[in-house]
N, CA, C and O atoms as a printed pandas DataFrame, in Angstrom:
     atom_number atom_name residue_name chain_id  residue_number  x_coord  y_coord  z_coord
0              1         N          MET        A               1    0.641   -1.374   -0.140
1              2        CA          MET        A               1    0.171   -0.106    0.098
2              3         C          MET        A               1    0.651    1.183    0.042
3              4         O          MET        A               1    1.331    1.454    1.032
4              5         N          ASP        A               2    0.517    2.310   -0.967
5              6        CA          ASP        A               2    0.988    3.250   -1.022
6              7         C          ASP        A               2    0.783    4.166   -0.013
7              8         O          ASP        A               2   -0.303    4.741   -0.092
8              9         N          PRO        A               3    1.746    4.593    1.246
9             10        CA          PRO        A               3    1.537    5.732    2.539
10            11         C          PRO        A               3    1.292    7.005    1.784
11            12         O          PRO        A               3    1.000    7.896    2.582
12            13         N          THR        A               4    1.304    7.457    0.430
13            14        CA          THR        A               4   -0.286    8.068    0.718
14            15         C          THR        A               4   -1.548    8.184    0.168
15            16         O          THR        A               4   -2.106    9.153   -0.346
16            17         N          ASP        A               5   -2.049    6.618    0.422
17            18        CA          ASP        A               5   -3.118    6.292    1.014
18            19         C          ASP        A               5   -3.722    6.581    1.799
19            20         O          ASP        A               5   -4.638    7.398    1.700
20            21         N          SER        A               6   -3.379    5.978    2.840
21            22        CA          SER        A               6   -2.643    5.483    4.176
22            23         C          SER        A               6   -4.123    6.809    4.822
23            24         O          SER        A               6   -4.118    7.870    4.197
24            25         N          PRO        A               7   -4.953    6.707    5.679
25            26        CA          PRO        A               7   -6.342    7.533    6.251
26            27         C          PRO        A               7   -5.214    8.240    7.435
27            28         O          PRO        A               7   -5.668    8.729    8.469
28            29         N          ASP        A               8   -3.482    8.230    7.109
29            30        CA          ASP        A               8   -3.174    9.130    8.413
30            31         C          ASP        A               8   -2.610   10.155    7.148
31            32         O          ASP        A               8   -2.805   11.367    7.243
32            33         N          SER        A               9   -2.194    9.818    6.455
33            34        CA          SER        A               9   -1.493   10.472    5.949
34            35         C          SER        A               9   -1.810   12.430    5.678
35            36         O          SER        A               9   -1.021   13.370    5.767
36            37         N          PRO        A              10   -3.510   12.391    5.285
37            38        CA          PRO        A              10   -3.419   13.906    5.168
38            39         C          PRO        A              10   -3.656   14.364    6.332
39            40         O          PRO        A              10   -4.067   13.773    7.331
40            41         N          VAL        A              11   -3.221   16.095    6.079
41            42        CA          VAL        A              11   -2.254   16.831    7.235
42            43         C          VAL        A              11   -3.990   16.782    8.623
43            44         O          VAL        A              11   -5.199   16.549    8.646
44            45         N          SER        A              12   -3.044   17.119    9.337
45            46        CA          SER        A              12   -4.565   17.517   10.355
46            47         C          SER        A              12   -5.139   18.947   10.202
47            48         O          SER        A              12   -4.466   19.922    9.869
48            49         N          PRO        A              13   -6.194   18.954   10.426
49            50        CA          PRO        A              13   -6.230   20.679   10.769
50            51         C          PRO        A              13   -4.943   21.050   11.675
51            52         O          PRO        A              13   -4.140   21.861   11.215
52            53         N          LEU        A              14   -4.798   20.675   12.516
53            54        CA          LEU        A              14   -3.779   21.834   14.159
54            55         C          LEU        A              14   -2.616   21.944   12.834
55            56         O          LEU        A              14   -2.475   23.075   12.369
56            57         N          GLU        A              15   -1.897   20.967   12.298
57            58        CA          GLU        A              15   -0.964   20.892   11.838
58            59         C          GLU        A              15   -0.568   21.674   10.523
59            60         O          GLU        A              15    0.570   21.945   10.139
60            61         N          GLN        A              16   -2.509   22.153    9.558
61            62        CA          GLN        A              16   -2.546   22.940    8.707
62            63         C          GLN        A              16   -2.126   24.399    9.317
63            64         O          GLN        A              16   -1.314   25.129    8.750
64            65         N          ALA        A              17   -2.768   24.728   10.523
65            66        CA          ALA        A              17   -2.716   26.197   11.225
66            67         C          ALA        A              17   -1.975   26.140   11.523
67            68         O          ALA        A              17   -1.535   27.277   11.355
68            69         N          LEU        A              18   -0.525   25.043   12.398
69            70        CA          LEU        A              18    0.999   25.246   12.783
70            71         C          LEU        A              18    2.170   25.404   11.721
71            72         O          LEU        A              18    3.308   25.826   11.929
72            73         N          HIS        A              19    1.433   24.821   10.165
73            74        CA          HIS        A              19    2.473   25.091    9.088
74            75         C          HIS        A              19    1.801   26.738    8.953
75            76         O          HIS        A              19    2.423   27.725    9.345
76            77         N          ALA        A              20    0.645   26.790    8.425
77            78        CA          ALA        A              20   -0.072   28.277    7.428
78            79         C          ALA        A              20    0.711   29.568    8.721
79            80         O          ALA        A              20    0.559   30.788    8.664
80            81         N          ALA        A              21    1.477   28.837    9.720
81            82        CA          ALA        A              21    1.187   30.144   11.281
82            83         C          ALA        A              21    3.019   30.692   11.342
83            84         O          ALA        A              21    3.580   31.769   11.548
84            85         N          ARG        A              22    3.570   28.990   10.976
85            86        CA          ARG        A              22    5.091   29.431   10.653
86            87         C          ARG        A              22    5.062   29.725    9.809
87            88         O          ARG        A              22    6.208   30.170    9.755
88            89         N          ALA        A              23    4.464   30.008    8.416
89            90        CA          ALA        A              23    5.034   30.311    7.202
90            91         C          ALA        A              23    4.559   31.761    6.626
91            92         O          ALA        A              23    4.964   32.219    5.557
92            93         N          LEU        A              24    3.423   32.565    7.700
93            94        CA          LEU        A              24    3.658   34.005    7.966
94            95         C          LEU        A              24    4.134   34.620    8.829
95            96         O          LEU        A              24    4.231   35.822    8.583
96            97         N          VAL        A              25    4.584   34.209   10.031
97            98        CA          VAL        A              25    6.146   34.921   10.867
98            99         C          VAL        A              25    7.222   34.140    9.858
99           100         O          VAL        A              25    8.338   34.657    9.909
100          101         N          LEU        A              26    7.127   33.089    9.020
101          102        CA          LEU        A              26    8.691   33.433    8.449
102          103         C          LEU        A              26    8.635   34.951    7.561
103          104         O          LEU        A              26    9.377   35.924    7.429
104          105         N          ALA        A              27    7.006   34.422    6.943
105          106        CA          ALA        A              27    7.237   35.254    5.781
106          107         C          ALA        A              27    7.933   37.006    5.841
107          108         O          ALA        A              27    8.863   37.384    5.128
108          109         N          ASP        A              28    7.217   37.859    6.855
109          110        CA          ASP        A              28    7.026   38.399    8.292
110          111         C          ASP        A              28    8.390   38.624    8.095
111          112         O          ASP        A              28    8.654   39.318    7.113
112          113         N          LEU        A              29    9.699   38.064    9.035
113          114        CA          LEU        A              29   11.393   37.743    9.419
114          115         C          LEU        A              29   12.070   38.111    7.802
115          116         O          LEU        A              29   12.975   38.884    7.485
116          117         N          VAL        A              30   11.194   37.188    6.965
117          118        CA          VAL        A              30   11.779   37.138    5.121
118          119         C          VAL        A              30   11.761   38.859    5.525
119          120         O          VAL        A              30   12.687   39.243    6.239
120          121         N          ALA        A              31   10.647   39.958    5.041
121          122        CA          ALA        A              31   10.087   40.959    5.404
122          123         C          ALA        A              31   11.639   41.587    5.453
123          124         O          ALA        A              31   12.475   41.744    4.564
124          125         N          GLY        A              32   11.650   41.838    6.706
125          126        CA          GLY        A              32   12.943   42.430    7.376
126          127         C          GLY        A              32   13.899   41.854    7.870
127          128         O          GLY        A              32   14.496   41.950    8.942
128          129         N          ASP        A              33   14.035   40.969    6.603
129          130        CA          ASP        A              33   16.026   40.771    6.477
130          131         C          ASP        A              33   16.187   40.156    8.052
131          132         O          ASP        A              33   17.253   40.412    8.611
132          133         N          VAL        A              34   15.660   39.739    8.440
133          134        CA          VAL        A              34   16.120   39.247   10.027
134          135         C          VAL        A              34   15.896   37.780   10.095
135          136         O          VAL        A              34   16.122   37.317   11.213
136          137         N          ALA        A              35   15.420   36.728    8.983
137          138        CA          ALA        A              35   15.195   35.493    8.690
138          139         C          ALA        A              35   15.853   35.098    8.559
139          140         O          ALA        A              35   15.981   34.776    7.378
140          141         N          GLU        A              36   17.500   34.468    9.911
141          142        CA          GLU        A              36   18.746   34.060   10.115
142          143         C          GLU        A              36   18.629   32.306   10.194
143          144         O          GLU        A              36   17.700   31.722    9.637
144          145         N          ALA        A              37   19.482   31.727   10.803
145          146        CA          ALA        A              37   18.967   30.502   10.804
146          147         C          ALA        A              37   18.874   29.941   12.360
147          148         O          ALA        A              37   18.208   28.928   12.570
148          149         N          ASP        A              38   19.809   30.870   13.858
149          150        CA          ASP        A              38   18.845   31.416   14.921
150          151         C          ASP        A              38   17.555   31.988   14.824
151          152         O          ASP        A              38   16.673   31.696   15.632
152          153         N          VAL        A              39   17.387   32.764   13.913
153          154        CA          VAL        A              39   15.882   33.620   14.471
154          155         C          VAL        A              39   14.971   32.481   13.549
155          156         O          VAL        A              39   14.052   32.053   14.247
156          157         N          VAL        A              40   14.978   32.028   12.518
157          158        CA          VAL        A              40   14.291   30.728   12.471
158          159         C          VAL        A              40   14.197   29.805   13.212
159          160         O          VAL        A              40   13.071   29.312   13.285
160          161         N          SER        A              41   15.194   29.246   13.977
161          162        CA          SER        A              41   14.636   28.804   15.215
162          163         C          SER        A              41   13.781   28.345   15.987
163          164         O          SER        A              41   13.257   27.266   16.262
164          165         N          LEU        A              42   13.732   29.880   16.415
165          166        CA          LEU        A              42   12.825   30.311   17.452
166          167         C          LEU        A              42   11.533   30.089   17.145
167          168         O          LEU        A              42   10.601   29.653   17.821
168          169         N          VAL        A              43   11.625   30.519   15.819
169          170        CA          VAL        A              43   10.089   30.423   15.543
170          171         C          VAL        A              43    9.827   28.705   15.303
171          172         O          VAL        A              43    8.780   28.176   15.674
172          173         N          GLU        A              44   10.542   28.212   14.870
173          174        CA          GLU        A              44   10.473   26.474   15.517
174          175         C          GLU        A              44   10.030   26.054   16.622
175          176         O          GLU        A              44    9.147   25.223   16.835
176          177         N          GLU        A              45   11.096   27.053   17.822
177          178        CA          GLU        A              45   10.519   26.773   19.546
178          179         C          GLU        A              45    9.535   26.785   19.530
179          180         O          GLU        A              45    8.972   25.754   19.900
180          181         N          SER        A              46    8.414   28.352   18.942
181          182        CA          SER        A              46    7.130   28.477   19.694
182          183         C          SER        A              46    6.394   27.973   18.911
183          184         O          SER        A              46    5.323   28.579   18.947
184          185         N          VAL        A              47    6.372   26.767   17.844
185          186        CA          VAL        A              47    5.578   25.998   16.919
186          187         C          VAL        A              47    5.501   24.644   18.176
187          188         O          VAL        A              47    4.469   24.524   18.837
188          189         N          VAL        A              48    6.243   24.048   18.314
189          190        CA          VAL        A              48    6.288   22.841   18.986
190          191         C          VAL        A              48    5.452   23.777   20.402
191          192         O          VAL        A              48    4.298   23.465   20.698
192          193         N          GLN        A              49    6.127   24.816   21.111
193          194        CA          GLN        A              49    5.078   24.773   21.806
194          195         C          GLN        A              49    3.469   25.112   21.867
195          196         O          GLN        A              49    2.666   24.593   22.643
196          197         N          ARG        A              50    3.314   25.665   21.309
197          198        CA          ARG        A              50    2.240   26.096   20.691
198          199         C          ARG        A              50    1.647   24.505   19.799
199          200         O          ARG        A              50    0.515   24.718   19.363
200          201         N          ARG        A              51    1.988   23.501   19.565
201          202        CA          ARG        A              51    1.781   22.580   19.007
202          203         C          ARG        A              51    0.992   22.049   20.289
203          204         O          ARG        A              51   -0.200   22.356   20.298
204          205         N          TRP        A              52    1.373   21.437   21.178
205          206        CA          TRP        A              52    1.188   21.752   22.403
206          207         C          TRP        A              52   -0.405   21.873   23.412
207          208         O          TRP        A              52   -1.229   21.082   23.873
208          209         N          TRP        A              53   -0.161   23.543   23.378
209          210        CA          TRP        A              53   -0.729   24.462   23.663
210          211         C          TRP        A              53   -2.424   23.872   22.339
211          212         O          TRP        A              53   -3.538   23.410   22.589
212          213         N          VAL        A              54   -1.902   24.142   21.392
213          214        CA          VAL        A              54   -3.585   23.932   20.280
214          215         C          VAL        A              54   -4.217   22.116   20.653
215          216         O          VAL        A              54   -5.434   21.960   20.750
216          217         N          GLU        A              55   -3.407   21.068   20.803
217          218        CA          GLU        A              55   -3.806   20.089   21.127
218          219         C          GLU        A              55   -3.925   20.301   22.266
219          220         O          GLU        A              55   -4.404   19.216   22.595
220          221         N          GLN        A              56   -3.853   20.974   23.346
221          222        CA          GLN        A              56   -5.369   21.466   24.900
222          223         C          GLN        A              56   -5.871   22.169   25.030
223          224         O          GLN        A              56   -6.099   22.656   26.137
224          225         N          TRP        A              57   -6.409   22.687   23.685
225          226        CA          TRP        A              57   -7.301   23.123   23.276
226          227         C          TRP        A              57   -7.633   23.863   21.869
227          228         O          TRP        A              57   -7.649   25.022   21.454
228          229         N          PRO        A              58   -7.887   22.569   21.364
229          230        CA          PRO        A              58   -8.653   22.730   19.159
230          231         C          PRO        A              58   -8.685   24.252   19.188
231          232         O          PRO        A              58   -7.863   25.022   18.691
232          233         N          GLU        A              59   -9.835   24.546   19.893
233          234        CA          GLU        A              59  -10.405   25.813   18.622
234          235         C          GLU        A              59   -9.397   26.891   19.062
235          236         O          GLU        A              59   -9.904   28.005   19.195
236          237         N          GLY        A              60   -8.182   26.807   19.298
237          238        CA          GLY        A              60   -7.648   27.873   19.652
238          239         C          GLY        A              60   -6.552   27.793   18.428
239          240         O          GLY        A              60   -5.584   28.551   18.376
240          241         N          ALA        A              61   -6.825   26.795   17.465
241          242        CA          ALA        A              61   -5.893   26.275   16.733
242          243         C          ALA        A              61   -5.696   28.497   15.615
243          244         O          ALA        A              61   -4.709   29.106   15.203
244          245         N          ALA        A              62   -7.562   28.917   15.620
245          246        CA          ALA        A              62   -7.249   30.301   14.632
246          247         C          ALA        A              62   -6.548   31.452   15.549
247          248         O          ALA        A              62   -6.572   32.671   15.383
248          249         N          PHE        A              63   -6.062   30.859   16.337
249          250        CA          PHE        A              63   -5.275   32.296   17.050
250          251         C          PHE        A              63   -3.648   31.533   17.516
251          252         O          PHE        A              63   -3.285   31.611   18.689
252          253         N          VAL        A              64   -2.722   30.778   16.406
253          254        CA          VAL        A              64   -1.790   30.051   16.728
254          255         C          VAL        A              64   -0.775   31.429   15.695
255          256         O          VAL        A              64    0.338   31.705   16.141
256          257         N          ALA        A              65   -1.075   31.887   14.896
257          258        CA          ALA        A              65   -0.577   32.416   13.764
258          259         C          ALA        A              65   -0.155   33.797   14.479
259          260         O          ALA        A              65    0.929   34.329   14.243
260          261         N          GLY        A              66   -0.969   34.258   15.249
261          262        CA          GLY        A              66   -0.915   35.510   16.437
262          263         C          GLY        A              66    0.360   35.162   17.163
263          264         O          GLY        A              66    1.426   35.759   17.011
264          265         N          LEU        A              67    0.031   33.546   18.432
265          266        CA          LEU        A              67    0.459   34.026   19.250
266          267         C          LEU        A              67    2.062   33.504   19.260
267          268         O          LEU        A              67    2.927   33.605   20.130
268          269         N          ILE        A              68    2.090   32.667   17.395
269          270        CA          ILE        A              68    3.674   32.352   17.398
270          271         C          ILE        A              68    4.353   33.387   16.949
271          272         O          ILE        A              68    5.580   33.338   17.037
272          273         N          ALA        A              69    3.827   34.347   16.473
273          274        CA          ALA        A              69    4.421   36.496   15.940
274          275         C          ALA        A              69    4.847   36.407   17.910
275          276         O          ALA        A              69    5.849   36.086   18.549
276          277         N          GLN        A              70    3.780   36.776   18.181
277          278        CA          GLN        A              70    4.274   37.191   19.388
278          279         C          GLN        A              70    4.988   36.588   19.877
279          280         O          GLN        A              70    5.929   37.317   20.191
280          281         N          ASP        A              71    5.223   35.187   20.301
281          282        CA          ASP        A              71    6.291   34.374   20.663
282          283         C          ASP        A              71    7.934   34.614   19.917
283          284         O          ASP        A              71    9.029   34.479   20.464
284          285         N          VAL        A              72    7.703   34.909   18.861
285          286        CA          VAL        A              72    8.938   34.917   17.932
286          287         C          VAL        A              72    9.663   36.668   18.649
287          288         O          VAL        A              72   10.614   36.932   19.384
288          289         N          GLN        A              73    8.839   37.326   18.101
289          290        CA          GLN        A              73    9.023   38.530   18.602
290          291         C          GLN        A              73   10.142   39.340   19.377
291          292         O          GLN        A              73    9.946   40.512   19.699
292          293         N          ASP        A              74    8.663   38.509   22.011
293          294        CA          ASP        A              74    9.195   38.458   22.362
294          295         C          ASP        A              74   10.895   38.116   22.465
295          296         O          ASP        A              74   11.756   38.967   22.690
296          297         N          ALA        A              75   11.136   36.655   22.240
297          298        CA          ALA        A              75   12.164   36.128   22.142
298          299         C          ALA        A              75   13.056   36.785   21.399
299          300         O          ALA        A              75   13.967   37.244   22.088
300          301         N          LEU        A              76   13.150   37.020   20.188
301          302        CA          LEU        A              76   13.700   38.565   19.932
302          303         C          LEU        A              76   14.697   39.779   20.823
303          304         O          LEU        A              76   15.918   39.906   20.901
304          305         N          LEU        A              77   13.642   40.506   21.379
305          306        CA          LEU        A              77   13.418   40.882   21.658
306          307         C          LEU        A              77   14.480   41.200   23.032
307          308         O          LEU        A              77   14.982   42.138   23.652
308          309         N          GLU        A              78   14.430   40.028   23.010
309          310        CA          GLU        A              78   15.182   39.189   25.075
310          311         C          GLU        A              78   16.717   38.872   24.073
311          312         O          GLU        A              78   17.699   38.677   24.789
312          313         N          ARG        A              79   16.919   38.824   22.942
313          314        CA          ARG        A              79   18.044   37.914   22.337
314          315         C          ARG        A              79   18.744   39.182   21.287
315          316         O          ARG        A              79   19.941   39.246   21.007
316          317         N          TYR        A              80   17.826   40.007   20.874
317          318        CA          TYR        A              80   18.803   41.130   19.844
318          319         C          TYR        A              80   17.731   42.554   19.793
319          320         O          TYR        A              80   18.260   43.411   19.085
320          321         N          GLY        A              81   16.772   42.883   20.192
321          322        CA          GLY        A              81   15.953   43.699   20.131
322          323         C          GLY        A              81   14.691   43.888   19.622
323          324         O          GLY        A              81   13.848   42.992   19.656
324          325         N          ARG        A              82   14.430   45.285   19.019
325          326        CA          ARG        A              82   12.628   44.757   18.434
326          327         C          ARG        A              82   12.782   45.027   17.458
327          328         O          ARG        A              82   13.506   45.790   16.818
328          329         N          TRP        A              83   11.588   43.938   17.206
329          330        CA          TRP        A              83   10.735   43.430   15.943
330          331         C          TRP        A              83    9.619   43.182   16.284
331          332         O          TRP        A              83    9.244   42.684   17.345
332          333         N          PRO        A              84    8.725   43.681   14.963
333          334        CA          PRO        A              84    9.712   44.281   13.522
334          335         C          PRO        A              84    9.428   46.437   14.079
335          336         O          PRO        A              84    8.944   46.984   15.070
336          337         N          LEU        A              85    9.879   46.806   13.145
337          338        CA          LEU        A              85   10.342   48.911   14.038
338          339         C          LEU        A              85    8.999   48.910   12.852
339          340         O          LEU        A              85    8.575   48.074   12.054
340          341         N          CYS        A              86    8.751   49.815   13.092
341          342        CA          CYS        A              86    7.255   50.855   12.608
342          343         C          CYS        A              86    8.002   51.087   11.661
343          344         O          CYS        A              86    9.122   51.595   11.719
344          345         N          PRO        A              87    7.362   50.688   10.627
345          346        CA          PRO        A              87    7.720   51.862    9.120
346          347         C          PRO        A              87    6.462   52.866    9.008
347          348         O          PRO        A              87    6.340   53.494    7.956
348          349         N          VAL        A              88    5.540   53.043   10.019
349          350        CA          VAL        A              88    4.946   54.022   10.107
350          351         C          VAL        A              88    4.975   55.614   10.637
351          352         O          VAL        A              88    4.276   56.551   10.252
352          353         N          CYS        A              89    5.861   55.594   11.492
353          354        CA          CYS        A              89    6.344   56.193   11.892
354          355         C          CYS        A              89    7.637   56.947   11.542
355          356         O          CYS        A              89    8.712   56.364   11.682
356          357         N          GLY        A              90    7.589   58.202   11.098
357          358        CA          GLY        A              90    8.473   58.134   10.368
358          359         C          GLY        A              90   10.072   58.979   11.306
359          360         O          GLY        A              90   11.223   59.278   10.987
360          361         N          SER        A              91    9.054   59.079   12.762
361          362        CA          SER        A              91   10.358   60.083   13.610
362          363         C          SER        A              91   10.448   59.720   15.124
363          364         O          SER        A              91    9.939   58.692   15.569
364          365         N          GLY        A              92   11.007   60.468   15.757
365          366        CA          GLY        A              92   11.336   60.153   17.104
366          367         C          GLY        A              92   11.369   58.647   17.089
367          368         O          GLY        A              92   10.914   57.875   16.245
368          369         N          ASP        A              93   11.959   58.423   18.119
369          370        CA          ASP        A              93   12.503   56.965   18.511
370          371         C          ASP        A              93   11.805   56.033   17.936
371          372         O          ASP        A              93   10.577   55.993   17.866
372          373         N          PRO        A              94   12.855   54.975   17.353
373          374        CA          PRO        A              94   12.098   53.216   16.283
374          375         C          PRO        A              94   11.450   52.431   17.489
375          376         O          PRO        A              94   11.825   52.358   18.660
376          377         N          HIS        A              95   10.376   51.873   16.859
377          378        CA          HIS        A              95    9.799   51.615   18.208
378          379         C          HIS        A              95    8.896   50.133   17.375
379          380         O          HIS        A              95    8.695   50.064   16.163
380          381         N          ALA        A              96    8.572   49.326   18.163
381          382        CA          ALA        A              96    8.257   47.160   17.931
382          383         C          ALA        A              96    6.457   48.448   17.165
383          384         O          ALA        A              96    6.036   49.605   17.145
384          385         N          LEU        A              97    6.122   47.002   16.708
385          386        CA          LEU        A              97    4.860   47.093   16.249
386          387         C          LEU        A              97    4.385   45.745   17.158
387          388         O          LEU        A              97    5.098   44.826   17.559
388          389         N          ASP        A              98    2.573   46.000   17.387
389          390        CA          ASP        A              98    2.492   44.760   18.193
390          391         C          ASP        A              98    1.246   43.587   17.783
391          392         O          ASP        A              98    0.284   43.957   17.110
392          393         N          VAL        A              99    1.325   42.677   18.083
393          394        CA          VAL        A              99    0.477   41.606   17.465
394          395         C          VAL        A              99   -0.992   42.559   18.191
395          396         O          VAL        A              99   -1.075   43.409   19.077
396          397         N          GLU        A             100   -1.869   41.971   17.397
397          398        CA          GLU        A             100   -3.665   41.989   17.953
398          399         C          GLU        A             100   -4.485   41.768   17.526
399          400         O          GLU        A             100   -4.606   42.469   16.521
400          401         N          PRO        A             101   -5.641   40.837   17.719
401          402        CA          PRO        A             101   -5.358   40.913   18.902
402          403         C          PRO        A             101   -4.242   40.272   19.666
403          404         O          PRO        A             101   -3.154   40.323   19.091
404          405         N          GLU        A             102   -4.258   39.825   20.547
405          406        CA          GLU        A             102   -3.824   39.204   21.465
406          407         C          GLU        A             102   -4.015   37.626   21.310
407          408         O          GLU        A             102   -3.113   36.858   20.976
408          409         N          LEU        A             103   -5.067   37.334   21.545
409          410        CA          LEU        A             103   -6.231   35.690   21.507
410          411         C          LEU        A             103   -6.668   36.766   20.737
411          412         O          LEU        A             103   -6.988   37.892   21.121
412          413         N          GLY        A             104   -6.640   36.077   19.062
413          414        CA          GLY        A             104   -7.401   35.772   19.102
414          415         C          GLY        A             104   -6.792   36.112   16.797
415          416         O          GLY        A             104   -5.771   36.346   16.150
416          417         N          PRO        A             105   -8.817   35.815   16.467
417          418        CA          PRO        A             105   -8.077   35.367   15.260
418          419         C          PRO        A             105   -7.551   36.784   14.785
419          420         O          PRO        A             105   -7.456   37.854   15.385
420          421         N          ASP        A             106   -7.085   36.205   12.816
421          422        CA          ASP        A             106   -6.915   37.475   11.907
422          423         C          ASP        A             106   -6.130   38.607   12.822
423          424         O          ASP        A             106   -6.586   39.661   13.263
424          425         N          PRO        A             107   -4.983   38.127   12.948
425          426        CA          PRO        A             107   -3.909   38.988   13.606
426          427         C          PRO        A             107   -3.154   39.963   12.526
427          428         O          PRO        A             107   -2.726   39.841   11.378
428          429         N          HIS        A             108   -3.231   41.118   13.633
429          430        CA          HIS        A             108   -2.358   41.518   12.515
430          431         C          HIS        A             108   -1.420   42.800   13.454
431          432         O          HIS        A             108   -1.650   43.177   14.603
432          433         N          TRP        A             109   -0.259   43.303   12.452
433          434        CA          TRP        A             109    0.370   44.381   13.386
434          435         C          TRP        A             109   -0.181   45.165   13.053
435          436         O          TRP        A             109   -0.860   45.511   12.086
436          437         N          VAL        A             110    0.554   45.898   15.096
437          438        CA          VAL        A             110   -0.023   47.902   14.634
438          439         C          VAL        A             110    0.653   48.717   15.333
439          440         O          VAL        A             110    1.574   48.294   16.031
440          441         N          CYS        A             111    0.285   50.242   15.282
441          442        CA          CYS        A             111    1.465   51.160   15.140
442          443         C          CYS        A             111    0.175   51.557   16.362
443          444         O          CYS        A             111   -0.867   52.209   16.292
444          445         N          HIS        A             112    0.639   51.045   17.106
445          446        CA          HIS        A             112   -0.427   51.792   19.109
446          447         C          HIS        A             112    0.116   53.404   18.893
447          448         O          HIS        A             112   -0.833   54.142   19.161
448          449         N          LYS        A             113    1.164   54.094   18.550
449          450        CA          LYS        A             113    1.721   55.781   18.811
450          451         C          LYS        A             113    0.579   55.975   17.629
451          452         O          LYS        A             113   -0.253   56.860   17.828
452          453         N          ALA        A             114    0.485   55.155   16.342
453          454        CA          ALA        A             114   -0.097   56.300   15.586
454          455         C          ALA        A             114   -1.411   55.942   15.211
455          456         O          ALA        A             114   -2.293   56.293   14.427
456          457         N          GLY        A             115   -1.151   54.966   16.230
457          458        CA          GLY        A             115   -3.014   54.553   15.906
458          459         C          GLY        A             115   -3.711   53.753   14.728
459          460         O          GLY        A             115   -4.768   53.977   14.139
460          461         N          VAL        A             116   -2.498   52.454   14.536
461          462        CA          VAL        A             116   -3.078   52.650   12.467
462          463         C          VAL        A             116   -2.726   50.785   13.214
463          464         O          VAL        A             116   -2.125   50.435   14.230
464          465         N          LYS        A             117   -3.430   49.996   12.131
465          466        CA          LYS        A             117   -3.245   49.317   11.630
466          467         C          LYS        A             117   -2.939   48.783   11.153
467          468         O          LYS        A             117   -3.863   48.404   10.433
468          469         N          VAL        A             118   -1.459   47.945   10.735
469          470        CA          VAL        A             118   -0.872   48.694    9.830
470          471         C          VAL        A             118   -0.058   47.086    8.092
471          472         O          VAL        A             118    0.444   46.987    6.972
472          473         N          ALA        A             119   -0.631   46.262    9.420
473          474        CA          ALA        A             119   -0.744   45.288    7.719
474          475         C          ALA        A             119   -0.865   43.864    8.629
475          476         O          ALA        A             119   -0.471   43.839    9.795
476          477         N          SER        A             120   -1.456   42.679    7.963
477          478        CA          SER        A             120   -1.903   41.630    9.249
478          479         C          SER        A             120   -0.606   40.691    9.188
479          480         O          SER        A             120    0.120   41.080    8.273
480          481         N          VAL        A             121   -0.360   40.175    9.500
481          482        CA          VAL        A             121    0.572   39.135   10.422
482          483         C          VAL        A             121    0.796   38.373    8.983
483          484         O          VAL        A             121   -0.139   38.095    8.232
484          485         N          GLY        A             122    2.088   38.097    8.729
485          486        CA          GLY        A             122    2.684   37.306    7.415
486          487         C          GLY        A             122    2.559   38.153    6.209
487          488         O          GLY        A             122    3.117   37.706    5.207
488          489         N          THR        A             123    1.443   40.198    6.011
489          490        CA          THR        A             123    2.119   40.723    5.116
490          491         C          THR        A             123    2.751   41.753    4.565
491          492         O          THR        A             123    2.725   42.383    3.507
492          493         N          LEU        A             124    3.789   41.750    6.386
493          494        CA          LEU        A             124    4.556   42.724    6.538
494          495         C          LEU        A             124    5.266   43.602    5.001
495          496         O          LEU        A             124    5.387   44.750    4.572
496          497         N          GLY        A             125    5.557   42.339    4.641
497          498        CA          GLY        A             125    5.885   42.653    3.299
498          499         C          GLY        A             125    5.378   43.856    2.117
499          500         O          GLY        A             125    6.049   44.812    1.728
500          501         N          SER        A             126    4.381   43.584    1.817
501          502        CA          SER        A             126    3.724   44.615    1.161
502          503         C          SER        A             126    3.699   45.761    1.910
503          504         O          SER        A             126    3.042   46.628    1.334
504          505         N          CYS        A             127    4.379   46.301    3.505
505          506        CA          CYS        A             127    4.139   47.538    3.887
506          507         C          CYS        A             127    5.011   48.274    3.693
507          508         O          CYS        A             127    4.960   49.494    3.850
508          509         N          THR        A             128    6.331   47.368    3.166
509          510        CA          THR        A             128    8.074   47.556    3.906
510          511         C          THR        A             128    8.637   47.576    2.198
511          512         O          THR        A             128    9.793   47.366    1.828
512          513         N          GLY        A             129    7.857   47.782    1.632
513          514        CA          GLY        A             129    8.256   46.941   -0.064
514          515         C          GLY        A             129    9.311   45.935   -0.078
515          516         O          GLY        A             129   10.404   46.159   -0.598
516          517         N          GLY        A             130    9.023   44.880    0.456
517          518        CA          GLY        A             130    9.616   43.066    0.738
518          519         C          GLY        A             130   10.581   43.059    1.546
519          520         O          GLY        A             130   10.441   43.364    2.731
520          521         N          THR        A             131   12.019   42.611    0.866
521          522        CA          THR        A             131   12.961   42.340    1.943
522          523         C          THR        A             131   13.739   43.746    1.467
523          524         O          THR        A             131   13.692   44.200    0.323
524          525         N          ALA        A             132   14.585   44.434    2.783
525          526        CA          ALA        A             132   15.300   45.048    2.805
526          527         C          ALA        A             132   16.944   44.996    2.222
527          528         O          ALA        A             132   17.312   43.821    2.245
528          529         N          SER        A             133   17.790   45.708    1.824
529          530        CA          SER        A             133   18.797   44.935    1.614
530          531         C          SER        A             133   20.178   45.404    2.419
531          532         O          SER        A             133   20.424   46.410    3.084
532          533         N          SER        A             134   20.809   44.472    2.139
533          534        CA          SER        A             134   22.047   45.100    2.946
534          535         C          SER        A             134   23.250   45.765    2.234
535          536         O          SER        A             134   24.177   46.233    2.895
């Protein structure tokens, strides 16, 4: 029997949500030109932790992209500094965007200083012009 014919081979909704969340956060990291191997490892660590969380609360699958984005943002702050920096405010001290809702579907990056929604999680490249050149 071909393994692809197995009833266990389709990707579960849990795994689909985790893969989608991983892809969205990685897209934002790429857009900010910070998707180095050690940073991608932070995403993978968060996915492992959130897999357990969603297994305990399957209804939370729609929230996992925002949670992984927040996990990575927190880990980057501890190790490297603020991310993602706000592309909206052109003056004043550089500041990071926040994820809203903190626990909810359709997470997006917001600038609380300007009071605006900047981009959905996974689409930062559309507001920053894609990847930054070094």
